[in-house]
Amino acid sequence: MKGLKILTFMVATMLVIGLAAMGAQVKIDGSKHDFEGLTWNQNGGICGPCHTPHNALSSVAPLWSHTNTAASFTMYTNVTMNAAQPTEPNPVSLMCLSCHDGTIALDAFVGETAGATATMPVGSQVGAGANLGTEHPISILYDTNLVTADGALKAPPANLLNGGYVECSSCHDAHGGEENTKLLRMANSNSELCLTCHDK
Ligand code: HEC
Ligand code: HEC
Ligand code: HEC
Ligand code: HEC
């Protein structure tokens, strides 16, 4: 009887661990970034719209399959900003803008003729008109010097930064996001995300 209880416990535990591992693997599934089966997705599958195993866009890791935007962006500025002003977004954020600025068709893949049938819905456009001046600053270096200069930032959260920089991917996870709500890396109903960096 005791043996059976231990066995049941072990099976249940393995099931929970197994499900947790599966959950981590498939979180893009069913998210707004799950383009499987959509007509514009001639690259097929769930990864193809963004990645390709061969002949990827050489300027952008990781194995990027989507044609990049050629827009020359206006970046966020304000007199109270302490971070050094970037002249353009870093490649990791350009990847997002290659679909989200609305200038490139969703089905414009590297090495293929764009069907140019699908475009980003207006409500999901970010950086439209090449204007990032009304968006949270990106491609800014967030180091201890900035923390001192700003006076109201927490220590740089390494897990949210990309090579030390704040990028689109600091707040979002292209692969689904913890919450699957707006693909955010963490819940933000009580501004938890904002307060991970800002000490307000
Ligand atoms: C909507 C676009 C998009 C889709 C779809 C997508 N990815 Fe990504 N992927 C990205 C972006 C952007 C990055 C780089 C930034 C980052 O890591 O978040 C990335 C990075 C990666 C990386 C390297 C960094 C890391 O997170 O380990 C791997 C591996 C990867 N993706 C695998 C996949 C696989 C496998 C699929 C399909 C199941 C997939 N991706 C679907 C956009 C996408
Ligand atoms: C500082 C954090 C942060 C950064 C950086 C950031 N976002 Fe967001 N983004 C958010 C939050 C929070 C929401 C959810 C807003 C809401 O629910 O009202 C959001 C919403 C969105 C949405 C959904 C449409 C909308 O406007 O609500 C899109 C698309 C998006 N972001 C794309 C991007 C892209 C592309 C970048 C980089 C150019 C980016 N985000 C950079 C925090 C961020
Ligand atoms: C291959 C094109 C493509 C790329 C690359 C891409 N997205 Fe998206 N994204 C989409 C589409 C299409 C939607 C759904 C738009 C809609 O239904 O209104 C979307 C939706 C979103 C949303 C809204 C999610 C929600 O729940 O409403 C966010 C946030 C977002 N993307 C952020 C990003 C970020 C950040 C990156 C880069 C790390 C990125 N996207 C890269 C195509 C793309
Ligand atoms: C990954 C870290 C990070 C996250 C998350 C984050 N921020 Fe920021 N934010 C920064 C940094 C760094 C700056 C630049 C500060 C500076 O230059 O003095 C900044 C700048 C700003 C500014 C402009 C300040 C100015 O002087 O004009 C505002 C407003 C702001 N953030 C609000 C938010 C809000 C609201 C959220 C949550 C949706 C958020 N931030 C999430 C890091 C972050």
Short mmCIF file of N, CA, C and O and ligand atoms in Angstrom, two decimals, residues 28 33 35 46-47 50-51 62 64 92 95 169 174-175 185, ligand 1:
data_model
loop_
_atom_site.label_atom_id
_atom_site.label_comp_id
_atom_site.label_asym_id
_atom_site.label_seq_id
_atom_site.Cartn_x
_atom_site.Cartn_y
_atom_site.Cartn_z
N ILE A 28 4.82 29.42 -27.83
CA ILE A 28 4.49 30.25 -29.00
C ILE A 28 3.17 29.77 -29.62
O ILE A 28 2.44 30.53 -30.24
N HIS A 33 1.82 35.23 -32.15
CA HIS A 33 2.92 34.94 -33.07
C HIS A 33 2.86 33.53 -33.63
O HIS A 33 3.82 33.05 -34.22
N PHE A 35 1.67 31.70 -36.45
CA PHE A 35 1.14 31.98 -37.78
C PHE A 35 0.90 30.70 -38.58
O PHE A 35 0.73 30.75 -39.80
N ILE A 46 5.65 26.95 -37.78
CA ILE A 46 5.52 27.93 -36.71
C ILE A 46 6.78 28.80 -36.61
O ILE A 46 6.73 29.94 -36.17
N CYS A 47 7.92 28.29 -37.07
CA CYS A 47 9.18 29.02 -36.96
C CYS A 47 9.52 29.77 -38.26
O CYS A 47 10.19 30.81 -38.23
N CYS A 50 9.91 33.64 -39.21
CA CYS A 50 10.99 34.44 -38.63
C CYS A 50 12.38 33.82 -38.80
O CYS A 50 13.36 34.54 -38.85
N HIS A 51 12.47 32.50 -38.85
CA HIS A 51 13.79 31.85 -38.95
C HIS A 51 13.86 30.92 -40.15
O HIS A 51 12.84 30.38 -40.60
N PRO A 62 19.28 35.83 -35.06
CA PRO A 62 19.54 34.42 -35.26
C PRO A 62 18.80 33.87 -36.48
O PRO A 62 17.57 33.80 -36.47
N TRP A 64 17.80 34.78 -39.39
CA TRP A 64 16.58 35.56 -39.64
C TRP A 64 16.08 35.38 -41.07
O TRP A 64 16.84 35.49 -42.02
N VAL A 92 18.54 43.71 -33.32
CA VAL A 92 17.59 42.84 -32.61
C VAL A 92 16.20 43.48 -32.55
O VAL A 92 15.18 42.77 -32.55
N MET A 95 14.51 43.58 -36.18
CA MET A 95 13.81 42.34 -36.52
C MET A 95 12.31 42.49 -36.25
O MET A 95 11.49 42.07 -37.06
N SER A 169 12.78 43.35 -27.12
CA SER A 169 12.79 42.06 -26.43
C SER A 169 13.05 42.19 -24.93
O SER A 169 13.04 41.19 -24.22
N ALA A 174 9.30 37.23 -28.18
CA ALA A 174 8.75 36.88 -29.51
C ALA A 174 8.18 35.47 -29.51
O ALA A 174 7.34 35.14 -30.33
N HIS A 175 8.66 34.64 -28.58
CA HIS A 175 8.22 33.25 -28.55
C HIS A 175 7.05 33.02 -27.61
O HIS A 175 6.84 31.91 -27.15
N ARG A 185 7.03 39.70 -21.14
CA ARG A 185 7.92 38.80 -20.39
C ARG A 185 7.40 38.52 -18.99
O ARG A 185 7.74 37.51 -18.39
C1 HEC B 1 7.54 36.27 -34.80
C2 HEC B 1 8.91 35.91 -35.00
C3 HEC B 1 9.46 34.64 -34.41
C4 HEC B 1 8.97 33.36 -34.50
C5 HEC B 1 7.69 32.92 -35.16
C6 HEC B 1 9.96 32.50 -33.89
N1 HEC B 1 11.01 33.25 -33.43
FE1 HEC B 1 12.73 32.56 -32.62
N2 HEC B 1 13.43 34.46 -32.38
C7 HEC B 1 12.74 35.59 -32.76
C8 HEC B 1 13.52 36.76 -32.37
C9 HEC B 1 13.13 38.21 -32.60
C10 HEC B 1 14.69 36.28 -31.73
C11 HEC B 1 15.83 37.09 -31.12
C12 HEC B 1 15.43 37.80 -29.88
C13 HEC B 1 15.03 36.91 -28.76
O1 HEC B 1 15.81 36.02 -28.37
O2 HEC B 1 13.93 37.10 -28.24
C14 HEC B 1 14.60 34.83 -31.77
C15 HEC B 1 15.58 33.98 -31.26
C16 HEC B 1 15.54 32.60 -31.37
C17 HEC B 1 16.59 31.72 -30.92
C18 HEC B 1 17.94 32.13 -30.32
C19 HEC B 1 17.81 32.80 -29.00
C20 HEC B 1 17.03 31.99 -28.00
O3 HEC B 1 15.99 32.49 -27.55
O4 HEC B 1 17.41 30.84 -27.69
C21 HEC B 1 16.17 30.46 -31.17
C22 HEC B 1 16.93 29.18 -30.89
C23 HEC B 1 14.85 30.54 -31.77
N3 HEC B 1 14.50 31.87 -31.87
C24 HEC B 1 14.09 29.46 -32.16
C25 HEC B 1 12.79 29.53 -32.65
C26 HEC B 1 11.99 28.35 -32.99
C27 HEC B 1 12.47 26.92 -32.85
C28 HEC B 1 10.78 28.82 -33.43
C29 HEC B 1 9.56 28.01 -33.80
C30 HEC B 1 9.04 27.10 -32.77
C31 HEC B 1 10.84 30.27 -33.37
N4 HEC B 1 12.06 30.65 -32.88
C32 HEC B 1 9.83 31.12 -33.78
C33 HEC B 1 11.56 35.63 -33.43
C34 HEC B 1 10.75 34.56 -33.72
#
